[in-house]
Amino acid sequence: MNTIPPFDLSDQYKLIGEEINQAVLGVLASGRYIGGAIVETFEQQLADYVGVSECVACNSGTDALYLALRALKIGAGDEVITTPFTFVATGETASAVGATPVFVDIDPQTFNLDLRQIEAAITPRTKAIIPVHLFGQPVDMTRLMAIAHAHRLTVIEDCAQATGAEWAGQKVGSIGQIGCFSFYPTKNLGACGDGGAVTTNDPKIAATLRMLRDHGRRSGYYHEEFGVNSRLDAIQAAILRIKLRYLDGWNDQRRVIADRYHQLLKSIPSVVIPQETPNGRSVWNQYTVRIVEDSSQSESGKLLRDRVRTQLQSKGVTSMVYYPLPLHLQPIYKSLGYQPGQLPVSDRAAHEVLSLPMFPELSIEQQDQVVYGLKDCLG
Ligand SMILES: *Cc1c(COP(=O)(O)O)cnc(C)c1O
């Protein structure tokens, strides 16, 4: 029996490998490996795709967030409101610029920031909100922007898992002042290595981002600010240009797979399927269910979710847990003093979530194996 991985990039390479090889060889022959026309063309294409005027490519999604915070001059003494139920980079970068992340609990249905709780977390020090479009599902940006506007806060969208997702017909990354993207290989638009980008409609912010990503210089060897080295390689840009053309098709395939998971899983007791919000169009970076248990049934302290995951593995299905420990309870944030139970929806999600295999090339047979496996475990 072949084990079904959580994601598989080899089929995608079989499909477009020849195009990728040609593009990479072209860059190798050009002798121009960092920056240059290919990177600039990719930036313009991604800006057009997202629906903004400016795109600044960089080395990773983490750097995109860091550069965005730096460009907005957010730093020591400032607070940044965000979700604890995310990849560490969202909080880590706020801390890296010297700001303090303020974690607000999530909505149980979407796993995204609970917008009803944002205003209570705003203080005179609050400078920005970083919503994360988790698992590909967009945050209610209409409501979030209204809150931000009323309190004069900047919004940095963490779009790392949501390239192509839309809220009310607008692509994520074009709604807040800044959008941050990751091209980590398993993201919807993935490079063959690390990569990231920042989008904005503000040319001044874009100019600052370009300066910061290149050692704080506008040209030559004159350094206006402490910057970093965070440029996108020409090889990655060449690969991303090709993959961008396929992105909508791949996202549509993910949608078909998600719809089929919904149908097959909706009536299994103990499984809560993810739901799309009415104005949102998810790109299904992950298909994440909740494995819920009656606390009275809980066996010897081991979570039902973890038992299911182990059993699924023995049936040849690798599932993932994003995320087992929310940021507010991580060792790095001990000094912030959050307690278990303080953000109960996040704590609970961490105990219940299970991400099933999800990638555009997942076959019907593989999907059936996942579903039968899951039914077996819970039967
Ligand atoms: C992947 C990810 C990042 C970081 O992106 P990298 O390219 O891996 O640095 C940031 N935020 C979220 C929500 C992510 O999933």
mmCIF file of C-alpha atoms and ligand atoms in Angstrom:
data_model
loop_
_atom_site.group_PDB
_atom_site.id
_atom_site.type_symbol
_atom_site.label_atom_id
_atom_site.label_comp_id
_atom_site.label_asym_id
_atom_site.label_seq_id
_atom_site.Cartn_x
_atom_site.Cartn_y
_atom_site.Cartn_z
ATOM 1 C CA MET A 1 0.000 0.000 0.000
ATOM 2 C CA ASN A 2 1.297 3.429 -0.944
ATOM 3 C CA THR A 3 1.133 5.976 1.811
ATOM 4 C CA ILE A 4 -0.807 9.091 0.864
ATOM 5 C CA PRO A 5 1.231 12.133 1.836
ATOM 6 C CA PRO A 6 -0.328 15.373 3.095
ATOM 7 C CA PHE A 7 0.876 17.020 -0.088
ATOM 8 C CA ASP A 8 2.786 15.752 -3.093
ATOM 9 C CA LEU A 9 4.702 18.026 -5.425
ATOM 10 C CA SER A 10 6.061 15.333 -7.712
ATOM 11 C CA ASP A 11 2.924 15.058 -9.879
ATOM 12 C CA GLN A 12 2.947 18.773 -10.446
ATOM 13 C CA TYR A 13 6.536 18.559 -11.576
ATOM 14 C CA LYS A 14 5.634 15.762 -13.995
ATOM 15 C CA LEU A 15 2.992 18.027 -15.494
ATOM 16 C CA ILE A 16 5.044 21.203 -15.965
ATOM 17 C CA GLY A 17 8.586 19.899 -15.471
ATOM 18 C CA GLU A 18 9.682 20.546 -19.048
ATOM 19 C CA GLU A 19 8.573 24.199 -18.883
ATOM 20 C CA ILE A 20 10.297 24.616 -15.516
ATOM 21 C CA ASN A 21 13.505 23.038 -16.765
ATOM 22 C CA GLN A 22 13.621 25.352 -19.789
ATOM 23 C CA ALA A 23 13.003 28.421 -17.646
ATOM 24 C CA VAL A 24 15.692 27.448 -15.149
ATOM 25 C CA LEU A 25 18.193 26.675 -17.889
ATOM 26 C CA GLY A 26 17.389 30.049 -19.423
ATOM 27 C CA VAL A 27 18.277 31.801 -16.187
ATOM 28 C CA LEU A 28 21.453 29.760 -15.802
ATOM 29 C CA ALA A 29 22.540 30.716 -19.318
ATOM 30 C CA SER A 30 21.682 34.392 -18.771
ATOM 31 C CA GLY A 31 24.320 34.826 -16.070
ATOM 32 C CA ARG A 32 21.934 37.069 -14.100
ATOM 33 C CA TYR A 33 20.956 35.239 -10.936
ATOM 34 C CA ILE A 34 19.738 37.837 -8.476
ATOM 35 C CA GLY A 35 17.174 40.492 -9.342
ATOM 36 C CA GLY A 36 16.911 41.585 -12.936
ATOM 37 C CA ALA A 37 14.146 41.551 -15.510
ATOM 38 C CA ILE A 38 12.720 38.143 -14.605
ATOM 39 C CA VAL A 39 12.140 39.144 -10.996
ATOM 40 C CA GLU A 40 10.627 42.464 -12.070
ATOM 41 C CA THR A 41 8.298 40.782 -14.560
ATOM 42 C CA PHE A 42 7.155 38.315 -11.943
ATOM 43 C CA GLU A 43 6.501 41.168 -9.503
ATOM 44 C CA GLN A 44 4.343 42.923 -12.098
ATOM 45 C CA GLN A 45 2.460 39.719 -12.920
ATOM 46 C CA LEU A 46 1.721 38.977 -9.275
ATOM 47 C CA ALA A 47 0.622 42.604 -8.718
ATOM 48 C CA ASP A 48 -1.782 42.285 -11.678
ATOM 49 C CA TYR A 49 -3.049 38.943 -10.408
ATOM 50 C CA VAL A 50 -3.694 40.233 -6.891
ATOM 51 C CA GLY A 51 -5.091 43.520 -8.192
ATOM 52 C CA VAL A 52 -2.613 46.019 -6.752
ATOM 53 C CA SER A 53 -0.173 48.489 -8.264
ATOM 54 C CA GLU A 54 2.952 47.350 -6.414
ATOM 55 C CA CYS A 55 4.623 44.068 -5.600
ATOM 56 C CA VAL A 56 8.012 43.655 -3.949
ATOM 57 C CA ALA A 57 9.438 40.145 -4.022
ATOM 58 C CA CYS A 58 11.629 38.890 -1.207
ATOM 59 C CA ASN A 59 13.154 35.771 0.254
ATOM 60 C CA SER A 60 10.249 34.251 2.221
ATOM 61 C CA GLY A 61 6.817 34.859 3.649
ATOM 62 C CA THR A 62 8.473 35.493 6.991
ATOM 63 C CA ASP A 63 10.610 38.232 5.456
ATOM 64 C CA ALA A 64 7.526 39.667 3.747
ATOM 65 C CA LEU A 65 5.897 40.140 7.161
ATOM 66 C CA TYR A 66 9.087 41.506 8.698
ATOM 67 C CA LEU A 67 9.647 43.963 5.851
ATOM 68 C CA ALA A 68 6.006 45.084 5.971
ATOM 69 C CA LEU A 69 6.257 45.855 9.692
ATOM 70 C CA ARG A 70 9.547 47.675 9.176
ATOM 71 C CA ALA A 71 8.178 49.700 6.254
ATOM 72 C CA LEU A 72 5.306 50.837 8.478
ATOM 73 C CA LYS A 73 7.826 51.801 11.168
ATOM 74 C CA ILE A 74 6.231 49.502 13.700
ATOM 75 C CA GLY A 75 8.643 48.739 16.503
ATOM 76 C CA ALA A 76 9.397 48.956 20.193
ATOM 77 C CA GLY A 77 6.448 50.050 22.307
ATOM 78 C CA ASP A 78 3.900 49.226 19.612
ATOM 79 C CA GLU A 79 1.263 46.522 19.782
ATOM 80 C CA VAL A 80 0.098 44.403 16.889
ATOM 81 C CA ILE A 81 -3.164 42.489 17.100
ATOM 82 C CA THR A 82 -3.135 39.054 15.541
ATOM 83 C CA THR A 83 -4.330 35.478 15.868
ATOM 84 C CA PRO A 84 -2.575 32.888 18.021
ATOM 85 C CA PHE A 85 -3.788 30.114 15.725
ATOM 86 C CA THR A 86 -1.261 30.470 12.933
ATOM 87 C CA PHE A 87 2.254 29.583 11.886
ATOM 88 C CA VAL A 88 4.814 31.110 14.234
ATOM 89 C CA ALA A 89 6.089 33.629 11.668
ATOM 90 C CA THR A 90 3.031 35.847 12.119
ATOM 91 C CA GLY A 91 3.892 36.602 15.751
ATOM 92 C CA GLU A 92 7.624 36.092 15.446
ATOM 93 C CA THR A 93 8.074 38.949 12.971
ATOM 94 C CA ALA A 94 6.119 41.372 15.171
ATOM 95 C CA SER A 95 8.513 40.445 17.965
ATOM 96 C CA ALA A 96 11.509 40.694 15.631
ATOM 97 C CA VAL A 97 10.817 44.391 15.000
ATOM 98 C CA GLY A 98 10.460 44.950 18.749
ATOM 99 C CA ALA A 99 6.654 45.175 18.851
ATOM 100 C CA THR A 100 4.385 43.111 21.104
ATOM 101 C CA PRO A 101 1.896 40.733 19.555
ATOM 102 C CA VAL A 102 -1.524 40.875 21.189
ATOM 103 C CA PHE A 103 -3.351 37.643 20.593
ATOM 104 C CA VAL A 104 -7.100 37.670 20.045
ATOM 105 C CA ASP A 105 -9.089 34.444 20.019
ATOM 106 C CA ILE A 106 -10.456 32.844 16.858
ATOM 107 C CA ASP A 107 -13.870 32.059 15.451
ATOM 108 C CA PRO A 108 -14.631 28.340 15.880
ATOM 109 C CA GLN A 109 -16.099 28.009 12.395
ATOM 110 C CA THR A 110 -13.373 29.651 10.306
ATOM 111 C CA PHE A 111 -10.306 29.292 12.567
ATOM 112 C CA ASN A 112 -9.699 32.971 11.707
ATOM 113 C CA LEU A 113 -9.549 35.975 14.068
ATOM 114 C CA ASP A 114 -12.823 36.505 15.920
ATOM 115 C CA LEU A 115 -13.604 40.019 14.776
ATOM 116 C CA ARG A 116 -16.071 40.546 17.616
ATOM 117 C CA GLN A 117 -13.147 40.494 20.035
ATOM 118 C CA ILE A 118 -10.787 42.870 18.250
ATOM 119 C CA GLU A 119 -12.008 46.169 19.627
ATOM 120 C CA ALA A 120 -11.598 45.066 23.231
ATOM 121 C CA ALA A 121 -7.915 44.406 22.498
ATOM 122 C CA ILE A 122 -7.171 47.834 21.018
ATOM 123 C CA THR A 123 -5.093 50.157 23.216
ATOM 124 C CA PRO A 124 -3.380 53.508 22.571
ATOM 125 C CA ARG A 125 -0.285 51.484 21.617
ATOM 126 C CA THR A 126 -2.003 49.403 18.949
ATOM 127 C CA LYS A 127 -0.579 50.171 15.508
ATOM 128 C CA ALA A 128 -1.708 47.360 13.240
ATOM 129 C CA ILE A 129 -3.839 44.275 12.839
ATOM 130 C CA ILE A 130 -2.459 41.204 11.086
ATOM 131 C CA PRO A 131 -5.320 38.969 9.950
ATOM 132 C CA VAL A 132 -4.237 35.540 8.698
ATOM 133 C CA HIS A 133 -6.317 33.939 5.954
ATOM 134 C CA LEU A 134 -5.778 30.552 7.518
ATOM 135 C CA PHE A 135 -5.908 27.340 5.467
ATOM 136 C CA GLY A 136 -6.852 29.478 2.431
ATOM 137 C CA GLN A 137 -10.079 30.862 3.898
ATOM 138 C CA PRO A 138 -10.319 34.659 3.769
ATOM 139 C CA VAL A 139 -11.063 36.724 6.860
ATOM 140 C CA ASP A 140 -14.182 38.966 6.681
ATOM 141 C CA MET A 141 -12.223 41.903 5.330
ATOM 142 C CA THR A 142 -15.239 44.216 5.054
ATOM 143 C CA ARG A 143 -15.725 44.106 8.769
ATOM 144 C CA LEU A 144 -12.034 44.063 9.630
ATOM 145 C CA MET A 145 -11.314 47.133 7.494
ATOM 146 C CA ALA A 146 -14.224 48.985 9.112
ATOM 147 C CA ILE A 147 -12.781 48.293 12.571
ATOM 148 C CA ALA A 148 -9.279 49.282 11.448
ATOM 149 C CA HIS A 149 -10.560 52.455 9.840
ATOM 150 C CA ALA A 150 -12.530 53.498 12.912
ATOM 151 C CA HIS A 151 -9.396 53.157 15.050
ATOM 152 C CA ARG A 152 -6.870 54.370 12.442
ATOM 153 C CA LEU A 153 -4.992 51.089 12.405
ATOM 154 C CA THR A 154 -3.024 49.634 9.544
ATOM 155 C CA VAL A 155 -3.912 46.181 8.226
ATOM 156 C CA ILE A 156 -1.233 43.757 7.086
ATOM 157 C CA GLU A 157 -2.832 40.678 5.527
ATOM 158 C CA ASP A 158 -0.957 37.428 6.058
ATOM 159 C CA CYS A 159 -1.831 35.748 2.751
ATOM 160 C CA ALA A 160 0.804 33.018 3.039
ATOM 161 C CA GLN A 161 -1.786 30.243 2.800
ATOM 162 C CA ALA A 162 -4.224 32.062 0.572
ATOM 163 C CA THR A 163 -2.761 33.128 -2.779
ATOM 164 C CA GLY A 164 -5.789 33.589 -5.034
ATOM 165 C CA ALA A 165 -8.422 33.601 -2.292
ATOM 166 C CA GLU A 166 -11.114 36.271 -2.522
ATOM 167 C CA TRP A 167 -13.251 38.225 -0.117
ATOM 168 C CA ALA A 168 -16.355 39.779 -1.717
ATOM 169 C CA GLY A 169 -14.815 39.431 -5.169
ATOM 170 C CA GLN A 170 -11.493 41.029 -4.231
ATOM 171 C CA LYS A 171 -8.272 39.069 -3.965
ATOM 172 C CA VAL A 172 -6.686 38.876 -0.550
ATOM 173 C CA GLY A 173 -3.543 40.977 -0.377
ATOM 174 C CA SER A 174 -5.309 43.882 -2.111
ATOM 175 C CA ILE A 175 -7.696 44.864 0.691
ATOM 176 C CA GLY A 176 -5.475 45.820 3.632
ATOM 177 C CA GLN A 177 -2.681 48.409 3.260
ATOM 178 C CA ILE A 178 -0.196 45.559 2.753
ATOM 179 C CA GLY A 179 -0.428 41.888 1.751
ATOM 180 C CA CYS A 180 2.275 39.319 2.559
ATOM 181 C CA PHE A 181 2.739 36.161 0.510
ATOM 182 C CA SER A 182 4.854 33.044 0.900
ATOM 183 C CA PHE A 183 6.100 30.826 -1.918
ATOM 184 C CA TYR A 184 7.208 28.013 0.352
ATOM 185 C CA PRO A 185 6.824 24.895 -1.822
ATOM 186 C CA THR A 186 3.599 23.641 -0.186
ATOM 187 C CA LYS A 187 1.749 26.940 -0.446
ATOM 188 C CA ASN A 188 -0.795 27.337 -3.255
ATOM 189 C CA LEU A 189 1.789 29.164 -5.346
ATOM 190 C CA GLY A 190 5.026 27.486 -4.366
ATOM 191 C CA ALA A 191 8.589 27.980 -5.552
ATOM 192 C CA CYS A 192 11.277 25.292 -5.660
ATOM 193 C CA GLY A 193 12.826 26.794 -2.563
ATOM 194 C CA ASP A 194 12.023 29.804 -0.413
ATOM 195 C CA GLY A 195 10.368 32.960 -1.673
ATOM 196 C CA GLY A 196 7.895 35.632 -0.688
ATOM 197 C CA ALA A 197 6.336 38.919 -1.755
ATOM 198 C CA VAL A 198 4.667 42.018 -0.390
ATOM 199 C CA THR A 199 1.788 43.710 -2.215
ATOM 200 C CA THR A 200 0.460 47.243 -1.748
ATOM 201 C CA ASN A 201 -1.180 50.123 -3.599
ATOM 202 C CA ASP A 202 1.093 52.636 -1.883
ATOM 203 C CA PRO A 203 4.165 53.493 -4.005
ATOM 204 C CA LYS A 204 5.945 55.043 -1.019
ATOM 205 C CA ILE A 205 5.593 51.889 1.042
ATOM 206 C CA ALA A 206 6.779 49.894 -1.967
ATOM 207 C CA ALA A 207 9.861 52.087 -2.349
ATOM 208 C CA THR A 208 10.685 51.612 1.337
ATOM 209 C CA LEU A 209 10.213 47.851 1.012
ATOM 210 C CA ARG A 210 12.590 47.770 -1.980
ATOM 211 C CA MET A 211 15.157 49.664 0.013
ATOM 212 C CA LEU A 212 14.836 47.506 3.137
ATOM 213 C CA ARG A 213 15.097 44.208 1.258
ATOM 214 C CA ASP A 214 18.411 45.363 -0.216
ATOM 215 C CA HIS A 215 20.454 46.480 2.793
ATOM 216 C CA GLY A 216 18.596 49.744 3.268
ATOM 217 C CA ARG A 217 19.914 51.359 0.112
ATOM 218 C CA ARG A 218 18.219 52.927 -2.849
ATOM 219 C CA SER A 219 21.344 52.576 -4.964
ATOM 220 C CA GLY A 220 25.066 52.096 -4.759
ATOM 221 C CA TYR A 221 26.740 51.915 -1.383
ATOM 222 C CA TYR A 222 24.741 54.534 0.507
ATOM 223 C CA HIS A 223 22.668 53.012 3.290
ATOM 224 C CA GLU A 224 19.795 55.057 4.674
ATOM 225 C CA GLU A 225 18.447 52.467 7.060
ATOM 226 C CA PHE A 226 19.406 49.141 8.547
ATOM 227 C CA GLY A 227 17.993 46.722 6.043
ATOM 228 C CA VAL A 228 18.364 43.037 5.305
ATOM 229 C CA ASN A 229 19.329 40.833 2.390
ATOM 230 C CA SER A 230 16.013 39.461 1.240
ATOM 231 C CA ARG A 231 15.916 39.302 -2.532
ATOM 232 C CA LEU A 232 14.134 36.748 -4.673
ATOM 233 C CA ASP A 233 16.424 34.615 -6.830
ATOM 234 C CA ALA A 234 15.924 34.873 -10.579
ATOM 235 C CA ILE A 235 15.550 31.083 -10.761
ATOM 236 C CA GLN A 236 12.657 31.142 -8.314
ATOM 237 C CA ALA A 237 11.037 34.077 -10.129
ATOM 238 C CA ALA A 238 11.280 32.166 -13.430
ATOM 239 C CA ILE A 239 9.602 29.138 -11.846
ATOM 240 C CA LEU A 240 6.929 31.229 -10.140
ATOM 241 C CA ARG A 241 6.049 32.997 -13.395
ATOM 242 C CA ILE A 242 5.210 29.641 -14.927
ATOM 243 C CA LYS A 243 3.324 28.368 -11.916
ATOM 244 C CA LEU A 244 1.278 31.569 -11.624
ATOM 245 C CA ARG A 245 -0.350 30.695 -14.954
ATOM 246 C CA TYR A 246 -1.560 27.409 -13.477
ATOM 247 C CA LEU A 247 -2.599 28.743 -10.094
ATOM 248 C CA ASP A 248 -6.300 29.320 -10.768
ATOM 249 C CA GLY A 249 -6.644 25.855 -12.299
ATOM 250 C CA TRP A 250 -4.919 24.262 -9.316
ATOM 251 C CA ASN A 251 -7.080 26.219 -6.895
ATOM 252 C CA ASP A 252 -10.170 25.015 -8.798
ATOM 253 C CA GLN A 253 -8.955 21.425 -8.444
ATOM 254 C CA ARG A 254 -8.516 21.961 -4.701
ATOM 255 C CA ARG A 255 -12.113 23.221 -4.601
ATOM 256 C CA VAL A 256 -13.392 20.080 -6.317
ATOM 257 C CA ILE A 257 -11.490 17.951 -3.792
ATOM 258 C CA ALA A 258 -12.835 20.022 -0.884
ATOM 259 C CA ASP A 259 -16.409 19.644 -2.176
ATOM 260 C CA ARG A 260 -15.948 15.905 -2.411
ATOM 261 C CA TYR A 261 -14.515 15.730 1.122
ATOM 262 C CA HIS A 262 -17.572 17.705 2.329
ATOM 263 C CA GLN A 263 -19.956 15.215 0.733
ATOM 264 C CA LEU A 264 -18.138 12.153 2.013
ATOM 265 C CA LEU A 265 -17.440 13.396 5.534
ATOM 266 C CA LYS A 266 -20.460 15.482 6.437
ATOM 267 C CA SER A 267 -22.394 12.702 8.116
ATOM 268 C CA ILE A 268 -19.604 11.109 10.121
ATOM 269 C CA PRO A 269 -20.174 11.623 13.826
ATOM 270 C CA SER A 270 -17.176 13.201 15.591
ATOM 271 C CA VAL A 271 -16.030 14.903 12.362
ATOM 272 C CA VAL A 272 -16.784 18.591 11.884
ATOM 273 C CA ILE A 273 -16.092 19.691 8.328
ATOM 274 C CA PRO A 274 -14.772 23.154 7.453
ATOM 275 C CA GLN A 275 -17.212 25.655 6.015
ATOM 276 C CA GLU A 276 -16.720 28.498 3.606
ATOM 277 C CA THR A 277 -18.156 31.853 4.657
ATOM 278 C CA PRO A 278 -20.771 33.352 2.276
ATOM 279 C CA ASN A 279 -18.620 36.208 0.901
ATOM 280 C CA GLY A 280 -15.375 34.303 0.959
ATOM 281 C CA ARG A 281 -13.770 32.113 -1.659
ATOM 282 C CA SER A 282 -11.243 29.811 -0.071
ATOM 283 C CA VAL A 283 -8.297 28.354 -1.964
ATOM 284 C CA TRP A 284 -8.163 25.323 0.335
ATOM 285 C CA ASN A 285 -4.485 25.319 1.182
ATOM 286 C CA GLN A 286 -5.545 22.835 3.844
ATOM 287 C CA TYR A 287 -8.668 20.783 4.343
ATOM 288 C CA THR A 288 -8.878 20.860 8.119
ATOM 289 C CA VAL A 289 -11.572 19.018 10.035
ATOM 290 C CA ARG A 290 -12.180 18.902 13.743
ATOM 291 C CA ILE A 291 -12.238 15.564 15.487
ATOM 292 C CA VAL A 292 -14.539 16.283 18.400
ATOM 293 C CA GLU A 293 -14.988 14.096 21.394
ATOM 294 C CA ASP A 294 -17.315 13.849 24.243
ATOM 295 C CA SER A 295 -15.020 14.628 27.161
ATOM 296 C CA SER A 296 -16.620 11.715 29.022
ATOM 297 C CA GLN A 297 -15.204 9.336 26.397
ATOM 298 C CA SER A 298 -11.674 10.649 26.520
ATOM 299 C CA GLU A 299 -9.293 7.783 27.144
ATOM 300 C CA SER A 300 -6.338 8.126 29.482
ATOM 301 C CA GLY A 301 -5.517 11.709 28.588
ATOM 302 C CA LYS A 302 -4.784 10.943 24.924
ATOM 303 C CA LEU A 303 -6.780 13.052 22.504
ATOM 304 C CA LEU A 304 -9.156 11.304 20.119
ATOM 305 C CA ARG A 305 -7.612 13.420 17.356
ATOM 306 C CA ASP A 306 -4.164 12.022 18.108
ATOM 307 C CA ARG A 307 -5.423 8.451 18.250
ATOM 308 C CA VAL A 308 -7.174 8.928 14.910
ATOM 309 C CA ARG A 309 -4.039 10.392 13.407
ATOM 310 C CA THR A 310 -1.913 7.427 14.486
ATOM 311 C CA GLN A 311 -4.474 4.927 13.196
ATOM 312 C CA LEU A 312 -4.811 6.767 9.902
ATOM 313 C CA GLN A 313 -1.063 6.571 9.491
ATOM 314 C CA SER A 314 -1.208 2.785 9.894
ATOM 315 C CA LYS A 315 -3.810 2.747 7.114
ATOM 316 C CA GLY A 316 -1.431 4.582 4.806
ATOM 317 C CA VAL A 317 -2.754 8.117 5.225
ATOM 318 C CA THR A 318 -0.530 10.873 6.557
ATOM 319 C CA SER A 319 -2.494 13.694 8.148
ATOM 320 C CA MET A 320 -1.120 16.809 9.834
ATOM 321 C CA VAL A 321 -1.860 18.910 12.869
ATOM 322 C CA TYR A 322 -1.808 22.649 12.163
ATOM 323 C CA TYR A 323 -1.309 23.780 14.917
ATOM 324 C CA PRO A 324 -0.812 21.717 18.071
ATOM 325 C CA LEU A 325 0.117 24.665 20.303
ATOM 326 C CA PRO A 326 -1.213 28.195 19.707
ATOM 327 C CA LEU A 327 1.312 31.010 19.763
ATOM 328 C CA HIS A 328 0.149 32.532 23.053
ATOM 329 C CA LEU A 329 1.128 29.300 24.840
ATOM 330 C CA GLN A 330 4.451 28.801 23.072
ATOM 331 C CA PRO A 331 7.653 28.938 25.141
ATOM 332 C CA ILE A 332 8.768 32.028 23.202
ATOM 333 C CA TYR A 333 5.748 33.938 24.520
ATOM 334 C CA LYS A 334 5.893 32.804 28.109
ATOM 335 C CA SER A 335 6.861 36.302 29.179
ATOM 336 C CA LEU A 336 3.573 37.668 27.836
ATOM 337 C CA GLY A 337 1.823 35.747 30.578
ATOM 338 C CA TYR A 338 -1.062 34.140 28.705
ATOM 339 C CA GLN A 339 -2.681 31.213 30.504
ATOM 340 C CA PRO A 340 -4.294 28.062 29.117
ATOM 341 C CA GLY A 341 -8.029 28.717 28.897
ATOM 342 C CA GLN A 342 -7.609 32.432 28.266
ATOM 343 C CA LEU A 343 -8.175 32.026 24.525
ATOM 344 C CA PRO A 344 -10.372 28.933 24.756
ATOM 345 C CA VAL A 345 -11.400 28.611 21.120
ATOM 346 C CA SER A 346 -7.777 28.491 20.005
ATOM 347 C CA ASP A 347 -6.875 26.027 22.746
ATOM 348 C CA ARG A 348 -9.717 23.768 21.715
ATOM 349 C CA ALA A 349 -8.871 23.994 18.022
ATOM 350 C CA ALA A 350 -5.306 22.952 18.819
ATOM 351 C CA HIS A 351 -6.696 19.766 20.364
ATOM 352 C CA GLU A 352 -9.179 18.968 17.621
ATOM 353 C CA VAL A 353 -7.820 19.971 14.229
ATOM 354 C CA LEU A 354 -6.664 17.444 11.682
ATOM 355 C CA SER A 355 -5.601 18.412 8.177
ATOM 356 C CA LEU A 356 -6.293 15.733 5.576
ATOM 357 C CA PRO A 357 -4.219 15.215 2.430
ATOM 358 C CA MET A 358 -4.924 18.124 0.078
ATOM 359 C CA PHE A 359 -3.142 18.940 -3.155
ATOM 360 C CA PRO A 360 -4.490 19.524 -6.669
ATOM 361 C CA GLU A 361 -3.436 16.122 -7.995
ATOM 362 C CA LEU A 362 -4.988 14.078 -5.156
ATOM 363 C CA SER A 363 -6.864 11.318 -7.004
ATOM 364 C CA ILE A 364 -10.384 10.086 -6.323
ATOM 365 C CA GLU A 365 -8.948 6.717 -5.253
ATOM 366 C CA GLN A 366 -6.581 8.390 -2.819
ATOM 367 C CA GLN A 367 -9.378 10.523 -1.456
ATOM 368 C CA ASP A 368 -11.523 7.445 -0.966
ATOM 369 C CA GLN A 369 -8.690 5.805 0.942
ATOM 370 C CA VAL A 370 -8.502 8.838 3.241
ATOM 371 C CA VAL A 371 -12.255 8.829 3.848
ATOM 372 C CA TYR A 372 -12.593 5.061 4.388
ATOM 373 C CA GLY A 373 -9.590 5.203 6.691
ATOM 374 C CA LEU A 374 -11.138 7.967 8.725
ATOM 375 C CA LYS A 375 -14.503 6.176 8.907
ATOM 376 C CA ASP A 376 -12.743 3.030 10.056
ATOM 377 C CA CYS A 377 -10.895 4.863 12.810
ATOM 378 C CA LEU A 378 -14.106 6.371 14.112
ATOM 379 C CA GLY A 379 -16.337 3.383 13.426
HETATM 380 C C1 LIG B 1 4.108 29.717 5.629
HETATM 381 C C2 LIG B 1 3.596 30.825 6.465
HETATM 382 C C3 LIG B 1 4.361 31.959 6.756
HETATM 383 C C4 LIG B 1 5.834 32.060 6.474
HETATM 384 O O1 LIG B 1 6.200 31.844 5.175
HETATM 385 P P1 LIG B 1 7.691 31.305 4.836
HETATM 386 O O2 LIG B 1 7.778 31.535 3.359
HETATM 387 O O3 LIG B 1 7.740 29.886 5.209
HETATM 388 O O4 LIG B 1 8.639 32.142 5.597
HETATM 389 C C5 LIG B 1 3.760 33.003 7.440
HETATM 390 N N1 LIG B 1 2.486 32.934 7.825
HETATM 391 C C6 LIG B 1 1.721 31.851 7.592
HETATM 392 C C7 LIG B 1 0.303 31.853 8.037
HETATM 393 C C8 LIG B 1 2.261 30.756 6.909
HETATM 394 O O5 LIG B 1 1.504 29.674 6.698
#
